[in-house]
CSV table of C-alpha atoms in Angstrom, one decimal:
chain,number,residue,atom,x,y,z
A,1,MET,CA,8.0,83.2,13.7
A,2,ARG,CA,10.4,82.5,16.5
A,3,ALA,CA,10.1,78.8,15.8
A,4,PHE,CA,10.8,79.4,12.1
A,5,VAL,CA,13.9,81.4,12.9
A,6,LEU,CA,15.1,78.7,15.3
A,7,PHE,CA,14.4,76.0,12.6
A,8,MET,CA,16.4,78.0,10.0
A,9,CYS,CA,19.3,78.5,12.4
A,10,LEU,CA,19.4,74.8,13.2
A,11,SER,CA,19.2,73.8,9.6
A,12,VAL,CA,22.0,76.1,8.6
A,13,GLY,CA,23.9,74.8,11.7
A,14,CYS,CA,23.4,71.2,10.6
A,15,LEU,CA,24.4,72.0,7.0
A,16,ALA,CA,27.5,73.7,8.2
A,17,GLN,CA,28.5,70.6,10.2
A,18,ARG,CA,28.6,68.5,7.0
A,19,PRO,CA,31.4,69.3,4.6
A,20,GLN,CA,30.0,71.1,1.5
A,21,PRO,CA,31.4,71.0,-2.1
A,22,CYS,CA,33.8,73.9,-2.4
A,23,ALA,CA,35.9,75.9,-4.8
A,24,SER,CA,39.6,76.2,-4.4
A,25,PRO,CA,41.2,79.7,-4.0
A,26,PRO,CA,41.1,81.5,-7.3
A,27,LEU,CA,44.9,82.1,-7.3
A,28,LEU,CA,47.2,79.2,-6.7
A,29,THR,CA,50.8,78.3,-7.4
A,30,GLY,CA,52.2,74.8,-6.8
A,31,SER,CA,53.3,71.5,-8.1
A,32,LEU,CA,51.6,68.4,-9.2
A,33,SER,CA,52.4,64.9,-10.3
A,34,VAL,CA,50.4,62.8,-12.7
A,35,SER,CA,50.6,59.0,-13.1
A,36,THR,CA,48.5,56.5,-14.9
A,37,GLN,CA,47.7,52.9,-13.8
A,38,SER,CA,49.4,51.6,-17.0
A,39,GLU,CA,52.6,53.5,-16.1
A,40,LYS,CA,52.3,54.9,-19.6
A,41,LEU,CA,52.3,58.5,-18.3
A,42,MET,CA,54.4,59.9,-15.5
A,43,ALA,CA,54.7,63.6,-15.2
A,44,TYR,CA,55.7,66.3,-12.8
A,45,ALA,CA,54.6,69.9,-13.3
A,46,ASN,CA,54.8,73.3,-11.7
A,47,TYR,CA,51.6,75.2,-12.2
A,48,TYR,CA,50.2,78.6,-11.9
A,49,TYR,CA,46.4,78.8,-11.7
A,50,ASP,CA,44.4,82.0,-12.1
A,51,ALA,CA,40.6,81.4,-12.1
A,52,LEU,CA,39.9,85.1,-12.1
A,53,ARG,CA,41.5,85.7,-15.5
A,54,ARG,CA,41.1,82.1,-16.6
A,55,ARG,CA,44.8,81.4,-17.2
A,56,ILE,CA,46.9,78.4,-16.5
A,57,ARG,CA,50.7,77.9,-16.8
A,58,LEU,CA,52.2,74.4,-16.8
A,59,THR,CA,55.9,73.7,-16.9
A,60,GLU,CA,56.1,69.9,-17.0
A,61,PHE,CA,58.4,67.1,-17.7
A,62,GLY,CA,57.9,63.4,-17.6
A,63,SER,CA,57.7,60.3,-19.7
A,64,TYR,CA,55.0,59.0,-22.0
A,65,ASN,CA,55.4,55.5,-23.5
A,66,ASN,CA,58.9,55.4,-22.0
A,67,LYS,CA,59.9,58.6,-23.9
A,68,THR,CA,60.7,61.6,-21.9
A,69,PHE,CA,59.1,64.9,-22.7
A,70,HIS,CA,59.2,68.5,-21.6
A,71,LEU,CA,56.3,70.8,-22.1
A,72,ASP,CA,55.9,74.5,-21.2
A,73,VAL,CA,52.5,75.8,-22.0
A,74,LEU,CA,50.4,78.9,-21.2
A,75,LEU,CA,46.7,78.4,-21.5
A,76,LEU,CA,44.6,81.6,-22.0
A,77,TYR,CA,41.0,80.4,-21.9
A,78,ARG,CA,39.5,83.9,-22.3
A,79,GLU,CA,41.4,84.6,-25.5
A,80,GLY,CA,41.0,81.0,-26.6
A,81,VAL,CA,44.7,80.6,-27.3
A,82,MET,CA,47.5,78.3,-26.1
A,83,TYR,CA,51.2,79.1,-26.2
A,84,LYS,CA,53.7,76.3,-26.4
A,85,MET,CA,57.0,77.8,-25.5
A,86,ASN,CA,60.6,76.8,-25.7
A,87,TYR,CA,62.8,79.1,-23.6
A,88,LYS,CA,66.0,77.5,-24.7
A,89,ASN,CA,65.4,78.1,-28.4
A,90,GLN,CA,63.2,81.1,-27.8
A,91,THR,CA,60.5,79.7,-30.0
A,92,CYS,CA,56.8,79.8,-29.5
A,93,CYS,CA,53.8,78.1,-31.0
A,94,LYS,CA,50.4,79.8,-30.8
A,95,LYS,CA,47.4,77.5,-31.1
A,96,PRO,CA,43.7,77.8,-30.8
A,97,LEU,CA,42.3,76.6,-27.4
A,98,SER,CA,38.7,75.5,-27.7
A,99,ALA,CA,38.4,73.7,-24.3
A,100,ASP,CA,36.4,75.3,-21.5
A,101,PHE,CA,38.1,76.6,-18.4
A,102,HIS,CA,37.3,74.2,-15.6
A,103,PRO,CA,37.9,75.8,-12.2
A,104,LEU,CA,39.4,73.7,-9.4
A,105,GLU,CA,36.3,72.9,-7.5
A,106,ILE,CA,34.2,70.0,-6.2
A,107,PRO,CA,31.1,69.7,-8.4
A,108,TRP,CA,27.9,70.6,-6.5
A,109,ASN,CA,26.5,67.1,-7.2
A,110,ALA,CA,29.6,65.2,-5.9
A,111,SER,CA,29.0,62.8,-3.0
A,112,LEU,CA,31.0,62.9,0.2
A,113,LEU,CA,33.0,59.7,0.5
A,114,GLY,CA,34.5,60.7,3.8
A,115,GLN,CA,36.5,63.0,6.0
A,116,VAL,CA,39.9,61.9,7.3
A,117,VAL,CA,43.1,63.2,8.7
A,118,ILE,CA,46.2,62.6,6.6
A,119,GLY,CA,49.0,62.2,9.2
A,120,SER,CA,47.8,62.6,12.8
A,121,SER,CA,45.7,65.0,14.8
A,122,SER,CA,47.7,64.1,17.9
A,123,GLY,CA,50.2,66.9,17.6
A,124,PRO,CA,50.6,70.3,16.0
A,125,GLY,CA,51.9,70.2,12.4
A,126,GLN,CA,51.4,66.4,12.2
A,127,GLY,CA,48.3,66.2,10.0
A,128,VAL,CA,45.8,67.9,7.8
A,129,LEU,CA,42.0,67.3,7.7
A,130,VAL,CA,40.7,66.5,4.2
A,131,ASN,CA,37.4,65.6,2.5
A,132,THR,CA,37.1,63.1,-0.3
A,133,TRP,CA,34.4,63.5,-2.8
A,134,GLU,CA,33.3,61.2,-5.6
A,135,GLY,CA,31.1,61.4,-8.7
A,136,GLU,CA,30.7,60.6,-12.3
A,137,LEU,CA,31.3,62.8,-15.3
A,138,GLN,CA,29.9,62.2,-18.8
A,139,MET,CA,32.8,62.2,-21.2
A,140,LYS,CA,32.9,61.7,-25.0
A,141,GLU,CA,34.2,58.1,-24.5
A,142,GLY,CA,31.6,57.2,-21.9
A,143,PRO,CA,31.2,57.7,-18.1
A,144,ALA,CA,34.2,58.5,-16.0
A,145,LYS,CA,34.5,58.2,-12.2
A,146,TYR,CA,36.4,60.7,-10.2
A,147,MET,CA,37.5,60.9,-6.6
A,148,SER,CA,38.8,64.3,-5.4
A,149,THR,CA,40.4,65.1,-2.1
A,150,VAL,CA,40.7,68.7,-0.8
A,151,THR,CA,41.6,70.1,2.5
A,152,GLU,CA,38.7,70.9,4.9
A,153,PHE,CA,40.3,74.3,5.6
A,154,GLY,CA,40.9,76.3,2.4
A,155,CYS,CA,39.6,73.7,-0.1
A,156,ILE,CA,43.2,73.2,-1.3
A,157,PRO,CA,43.5,70.4,-3.9
A,158,VAL,CA,45.3,67.3,-2.5
A,159,SER,CA,44.7,64.6,-5.1
A,160,THR,CA,42.3,63.6,-7.9
A,161,LEU,CA,41.7,60.0,-9.1
A,162,PHE,CA,40.1,59.8,-12.5
A,163,HIS,CA,38.9,56.5,-13.9
A,164,THR,CA,37.7,55.5,-17.3
A,165,ILE,CA,37.1,52.0,-18.5
A,166,ARG,CA,39.5,52.5,-21.4
A,167,SER,CA,42.5,54.0,-19.5
A,168,GLY,CA,42.0,52.8,-15.9
A,169,TRP,CA,43.1,55.1,-13.1
A,170,MET,CA,44.9,58.4,-13.5
A,171,VAL,CA,46.1,60.0,-10.3
A,172,THR,CA,47.0,63.7,-9.9
A,173,SER,CA,48.7,64.7,-6.7
A,174,PHE,CA,49.0,68.3,-5.7
A,175,PHE,CA,51.7,69.6,-3.4
A,176,ASN,CA,53.5,72.7,-2.3
A,177,ASN,CA,50.5,74.8,-3.1
A,178,VAL,CA,50.4,78.4,-2.0
A,179,ILE,CA,47.5,80.8,-2.2
A,180,GLY,CA,48.4,83.5,-4.7
A,181,LEU,CA,50.6,83.8,-7.7
A,182,VAL,CA,54.3,83.5,-6.8
A,183,ASP,CA,55.3,85.2,-10.1
A,184,PRO,CA,52.4,86.7,-12.0
A,185,GLN,CA,54.6,87.3,-15.0
A,186,GLN,CA,54.6,83.5,-15.7
A,187,LEU,CA,51.0,84.0,-16.9
A,188,ILE,CA,51.9,86.6,-19.5
A,189,PRO,CA,53.2,85.4,-22.9
A,190,PRO,CA,57.0,86.0,-23.1
A,191,HIS,CA,58.4,88.5,-25.6
A,192,PHE,CA,59.4,85.8,-28.1
A,193,CYS,CA,55.7,84.9,-28.4
A,194,GLN,CA,54.7,88.3,-29.7
A,195,GLY,CA,55.2,87.6,-33.4
A,196,ALA,CA,53.8,84.1,-33.2
A,197,GLN,CA,51.1,83.4,-35.8
A,198,LEU,CA,48.0,81.5,-34.7
A,199,GLU,CA,48.4,78.0,-36.2
A,200,GLU,CA,45.4,76.2,-37.5
A,201,ARG,CA,44.6,73.3,-35.4
A,202,LEU,CA,45.4,70.1,-37.4
A,203,ASP,CA,46.2,67.9,-34.5
A,204,GLU,CA,44.0,67.2,-31.5
A,205,ASP,CA,43.9,69.4,-28.5
A,206,PRO,CA,46.6,68.6,-26.0
A,207,VAL,CA,45.5,66.8,-22.9
A,208,THR,CA,45.7,69.3,-20.1
A,209,PHE,CA,45.4,67.9,-16.6
A,210,PHE,CA,42.9,70.6,-15.7
A,211,SER,CA,40.5,69.7,-18.5
A,212,LEU,CA,39.7,66.7,-16.4
A,213,PHE,CA,38.4,68.7,-13.4
B,1,MET,CA,89.9,72.2,20.7
B,2,ARG,CA,87.6,75.2,20.3
B,3,ALA,CA,87.8,74.7,16.5
B,4,PHE,CA,86.8,71.1,16.9
B,5,VAL,CA,83.8,71.9,19.1
B,6,LEU,CA,82.7,74.5,16.6
B,7,PHE,CA,83.1,72.0,13.8
B,8,MET,CA,81.1,69.4,15.6
B,9,CYS,CA,78.4,71.9,16.4
B,10,LEU,CA,78.2,73.1,12.8
B,11,SER,CA,78.1,69.5,11.5
B,12,VAL,CA,75.3,68.6,13.9
B,13,GLY,CA,73.5,71.8,12.9
B,14,CYS,CA,73.8,71.0,9.2
B,15,LEU,CA,72.7,67.4,9.7
B,16,ALA,CA,69.7,68.6,11.7
B,17,GLN,CA,68.6,70.8,8.8
B,18,ARG,CA,68.3,67.8,6.5
B,19,PRO,CA,65.5,65.4,7.2
B,20,GLN,CA,66.7,62.2,8.8
B,21,PRO,CA,65.3,58.7,8.6
B,22,CYS,CA,62.9,58.3,11.6
B,23,ALA,CA,60.8,55.8,13.5
B,24,SER,CA,57.1,56.4,13.9
B,25,PRO,CA,55.7,56.6,17.4
B,26,PRO,CA,55.7,53.2,19.1
B,27,LEU,CA,51.9,53.3,19.8
B,28,LEU,CA,49.6,54.2,17.0
B,29,THR,CA,45.9,53.6,16.2
B,30,GLY,CA,44.4,54.5,12.8
B,31,SER,CA,43.2,53.3,9.5
B,32,LEU,CA,44.8,52.4,6.2
B,33,SER,CA,43.8,51.4,2.7
B,34,VAL,CA,45.7,49.1,0.4
B,35,SER,CA,45.3,48.9,-3.3
B,36,THR,CA,47.3,47.2,-6.0
B,37,GLN,CA,48.1,48.4,-9.5
B,38,SER,CA,46.3,45.4,-11.0
B,39,GLU,CA,43.1,46.2,-9.0
B,40,LYS,CA,43.3,42.6,-7.7
B,41,LEU,CA,43.5,43.7,-4.0
B,42,MET,CA,41.5,46.6,-2.5
B,43,ALA,CA,41.3,46.7,1.3
B,44,TYR,CA,40.5,49.0,4.1
B,45,ALA,CA,41.6,48.3,7.7
B,46,ASN,CA,41.6,49.7,11.1
B,47,TYR,CA,44.9,49.0,12.9
B,48,TYR,CA,46.4,49.0,16.3
B,49,TYR,CA,50.2,49.2,16.4
B,50,ASP,CA,52.3,48.5,19.5
B,51,ALA,CA,56.0,48.5,18.8
B,52,LEU,CA,56.8,48.2,22.5
B,53,ARG,CA,55.2,44.9,22.9
B,54,ARG,CA,55.4,43.9,19.2
B,55,ARG,CA,51.7,43.5,18.6
B,56,ILE,CA,49.4,44.5,15.7
B,57,ARG,CA,45.7,44.2,15.3
B,58,LEU,CA,44.1,44.5,11.9
B,59,THR,CA,40.4,44.5,11.3
B,60,GLU,CA,40.0,44.7,7.5
B,61,PHE,CA,37.6,44.2,4.8
B,62,GLY,CA,38.1,44.4,1.1
B,63,SER,CA,38.1,42.5,-2.1
B,64,TYR,CA,40.7,40.1,-3.6
B,65,ASN,CA,40.2,38.9,-7.2
B,66,ASN,CA,36.7,40.4,-7.1
B,67,LYS,CA,35.7,38.4,-4.0
B,68,THR,CA,35.0,40.3,-0.8
B,69,PHE,CA,36.7,39.3,2.4
B,70,HIS,CA,36.7,40.2,6.0
B,71,LEU,CA,39.7,39.5,8.2
B,72,ASP,CA,40.2,40.2,11.9
B,73,VAL,CA,43.7,39.3,13.1
B,74,LEU,CA,45.9,39.8,16.1
B,75,LEU,CA,49.6,39.4,15.5
B,76,LEU,CA,51.7,38.7,18.6
B,77,TYR,CA,55.3,38.7,17.3
B,78,ARG,CA,56.9,38.1,20.7
B,79,GLU,CA,54.8,35.0,21.3
B,80,GLY,CA,55.1,34.0,17.7
B,81,VAL,CA,51.4,33.4,17.3
B,82,MET,CA,48.6,34.9,15.2
B,83,TYR,CA,44.9,34.8,16.1
B,84,LYS,CA,42.3,34.9,13.3
B,85,MET,CA,39.1,35.8,15.0
B,86,ASN,CA,35.4,35.7,14.1
B,87,TYR,CA,33.5,37.7,16.6
B,88,LYS,CA,30.1,36.9,15.0
B,89,ASN,CA,30.6,33.1,15.4
B,90,GLN,CA,32.9,33.5,18.4
B,91,THR,CA,35.5,31.3,16.8
B,92,CYS,CA,39.2,31.6,16.8
B,93,CYS,CA,42.2,30.2,14.9
B,94,LYS,CA,45.6,30.2,16.5
B,95,LYS,CA,48.5,29.9,14.1
B,96,PRO,CA,52.2,30.1,14.4
B,97,LEU,CA,53.7,33.5,13.3
B,98,SER,CA,57.2,33.2,12.1
B,99,ALA,CA,57.6,36.6,10.5
B,100,ASP,CA,59.8,39.2,12.1
B,101,PHE,CA,58.2,42.3,13.6
B,102,HIS,CA,59.0,45.3,11.3
B,103,PRO,CA,58.6,48.6,13.1
B,104,LEU,CA,57.0,51.5,11.2
B,105,GLU,CA,60.2,53.4,10.3
B,106,ILE,CA,62.3,54.7,7.5
B,107,PRO,CA,65.3,52.4,7.0
B,108,TRP,CA,68.5,54.2,7.8
B,109,ASN,CA,69.8,53.6,4.3
B,110,ALA,CA,66.8,55.2,2.6
B,111,SER,CA,67.4,58.1,0.3
B,112,LEU,CA,65.4,61.4,0.7
B,113,LEU,CA,63.4,61.9,-2.5
B,114,GLY,CA,62.0,65.2,-1.3
B,115,GLN,CA,60.1,67.3,1.2
B,116,VAL,CA,56.8,68.8,0.2
B,117,VAL,CA,53.6,70.3,1.7
B,118,ILE,CA,50.4,68.3,1.1
B,119,GLY,CA,47.8,71.0,0.9
B,120,SER,CA,49.1,74.5,1.5
B,121,SER,CA,51.3,76.3,3.9
B,122,SER,CA,49.4,79.5,3.3
B,123,GLY,CA,47.0,79.1,6.1
B,124,PRO,CA,46.6,77.3,9.4
B,125,GLY,CA,45.2,73.8,9.2
B,126,GLN,CA,45.6,73.8,5.4
B,127,GLY,CA,48.6,71.5,5.0
B,128,VAL,CA,51.1,69.2,6.4
B,129,LEU,CA,54.8,69.0,5.8
B,130,VAL,CA,56.0,65.5,4.7
B,131,ASN,CA,59.2,63.8,3.7
B,132,THR,CA,59.3,61.1,1.0
B,133,TRP,CA,62.0,58.4,1.1
B,134,GLU,CA,62.9,55.7,-1.4
B,135,GLY,CA,65.0,52.6,-1.3
B,136,GLU,CA,65.3,49.0,-2.3
B,137,LEU,CA,64.7,45.9,-0.3
B,138,GLN,CA,65.9,42.4,-1.1
B,139,MET,CA,63.0,40.1,-1.2
B,140,LYS,CA,62.8,36.4,-1.9
B,141,GLU,CA,61.4,37.0,-5.4
B,142,GLY,CA,64.0,39.7,-6.2
B,143,PRO,CA,64.6,43.4,-5.5
B,144,ALA,CA,61.6,45.5,-4.5
B,145,LYS,CA,61.5,49.3,-4.6
B,146,TYR,CA,59.7,51.3,-1.9
B,147,MET,CA,58.7,54.9,-1.5
B,148,SER,CA,57.6,55.9,1.9
B,149,THR,CA,56.1,59.2,3.0
B,150,VAL,CA,55.9,60.3,6.6
B,151,THR,CA,55.2,63.6,8.3
B,152,GLU,CA,58.1,65.9,9.1
B,153,PHE,CA,56.7,66.5,12.6
B,154,GLY,CA,56.0,63.2,14.4
B,155,CYS,CA,57.1,60.8,11.7
B,156,ILE,CA,53.5,59.7,11.2
B,157,PRO,CA,53.1,57.3,8.2
B,158,VAL,CA,51.2,58.9,5.3
B,159,SER,CA,51.7,56.4,2.4
B,160,THR,CA,54.0,53.6,1.2
B,161,LEU,CA,54.4,52.5,-2.4
B,162,PHE,CA,55.9,49.1,-2.9
B,163,HIS,CA,57.0,47.9,-6.3
B,164,THR,CA,58.0,44.5,-7.4
B,165,ILE,CA,58.5,43.5,-11.0
B,166,ARG,CA,56.0,40.6,-10.6
B,167,SER,CA,53.1,42.5,-9.0
B,168,GLY,CA,53.6,46.1,-9.9
B,169,TRP,CA,52.7,48.9,-7.5
B,170,MET,CA,51.0,48.4,-4.2
B,171,VAL,CA,49.9,51.5,-2.4
B,172,THR,CA,49.2,51.7,1.3
B,173,SER,CA,47.7,55.0,2.6
B,174,PHE,CA,47.4,55.7,6.3
B,175,PHE,CA,44.9,58.1,7.8
B,176,ASN,CA,43.2,59.1,11.0
B,177,ASN,CA,46.3,58.1,12.9
B,178,VAL,CA,46.4,59.0,16.6
B,179,ILE,CA,49.4,58.6,18.8
B,180,GLY,CA,48.6,56.0,21.5
B,181,LEU,CA,46.2,53.0,21.7
B,182,VAL,CA,42.6,54.1,21.5
B,183,ASP,CA,41.5,50.7,23.1
B,184,PRO,CA,44.4,48.7,24.4
B,185,GLN,CA,42.1,45.7,24.9
B,186,GLN,CA,42.0,45.2,21.2
B,187,LEU,CA,45.6,43.8,21.5
B,188,ILE,CA,44.6,41.1,23.9
B,189,PRO,CA,43.2,37.8,22.6
B,190,PRO,CA,39.4,37.7,23.3
B,191,HIS,CA,38.0,35.2,25.7
B,192,PHE,CA,36.8,32.8,23.0
B,193,CYS,CA,40.5,32.4,21.9
B,194,GLN,CA,41.6,31.0,25.2
B,195,GLY,CA,40.9,27.4,24.3
B,196,ALA,CA,42.3,27.7,20.8
B,197,GLN,CA,44.9,25.0,19.9
B,198,LEU,CA,47.9,26.1,17.9
B,199,GLU,CA,47.3,24.9,14.4
B,200,GLU,CA,50.2,23.5,12.5
B,201,ARG,CA,51.0,25.7,9.6
B,202,LEU,CA,50.1,23.9,6.4
B,203,ASP,CA,49.3,26.9,4.3
B,204,GLU,CA,51.6,29.8,3.7
B,205,ASP,CA,51.9,32.7,6.1
B,206,PRO,CA,49.1,35.3,5.5
B,207,VAL,CA,50.2,38.5,3.8
B,208,THR,CA,50.3,41.2,6.4
B,209,PHE,CA,50.6,44.7,5.2
B,210,PHE,CA,53.2,45.4,7.9
B,211,SER,CA,55.5,42.6,6.8
B,212,LEU,CA,56.2,44.9,3.9
B,213,PHE,CA,57.7,47.7,5.9
């Protein structure tokens, strides 16, 4: 019995030494940038992420096919609706959201590519220890490879590379992340959205960065 | 006089608040990866960097035009020679090195693009504060844009994006950097290089990642 306990302790100890796939904190606020290999899409966004109530708010601007765009969306996955807001004109579009909520996490079947320090471990505040994971996802258009980097402490997202044969690489870099919701109200539809009628979906679902995770 | 001193102190104080272009530590050991937008070049290297004696050692492997390569070079800028070594066969090529030594630093005329936290500042060990600088260099083939990210504390290189109209983006990511030389001997030509004759340069200078900084 003693030997068994010792074996279990050692196993757990060994497992603990190797980085494990992890889930990011359920409440996060921060910024991200997205760019594609083709330079077709370049975007910068502020995000609010609430995995507890399955809500995401993205305020983004960028360029797609050399045209600039601005997008302010609130994705409420539990209700299955998406609000596209324009604060300047105080207008609001309410659309059905059929996509599943994908939490920010490393899939359990991801493979550890490696653990490195970004910056340096030689002095305080000079670096951060991160783990990079890779794997493959089955998408409608075929298999897609991903490479996700998160911090060892806290499982904070750092970057995600997503590769499909059709589109090449797409890189999402996260930064200025804080644990918690800096302004929870950003995840509640604004007053001018109250009267918005649910539009029938005629066009395709918008591409959300998070649908890729 | 007192007003002048106060003014000077305030000026220096204000300047100190804004990140300033900086030079990385003169002795660094670490790893880096290089990839180009075209996916033509993908390489991984261990590096030794000695700005005091102007020496660089690169042990790299990767692929160029879908062909794998392995390169082990020692660049001695003071002597103006480069050793291309093959430890397996114990062979050594000695070539003239005409390129200037470019220290790892942010050029004084670079513009601050922004300061962000990679990871999170919400918990200890979860993130690192970095500054991103951009600028333009005049190259033989025309102007080239660069974007360099270094840590706020220690000026440790994090990544460099280099863009030319002809080749598109080239990204160099640094990691596992430590201040100092882990093995100073790596910067001394090995014994089997002692008899090497200086070859006349017939081909072009090899592309060194550091010639881009």
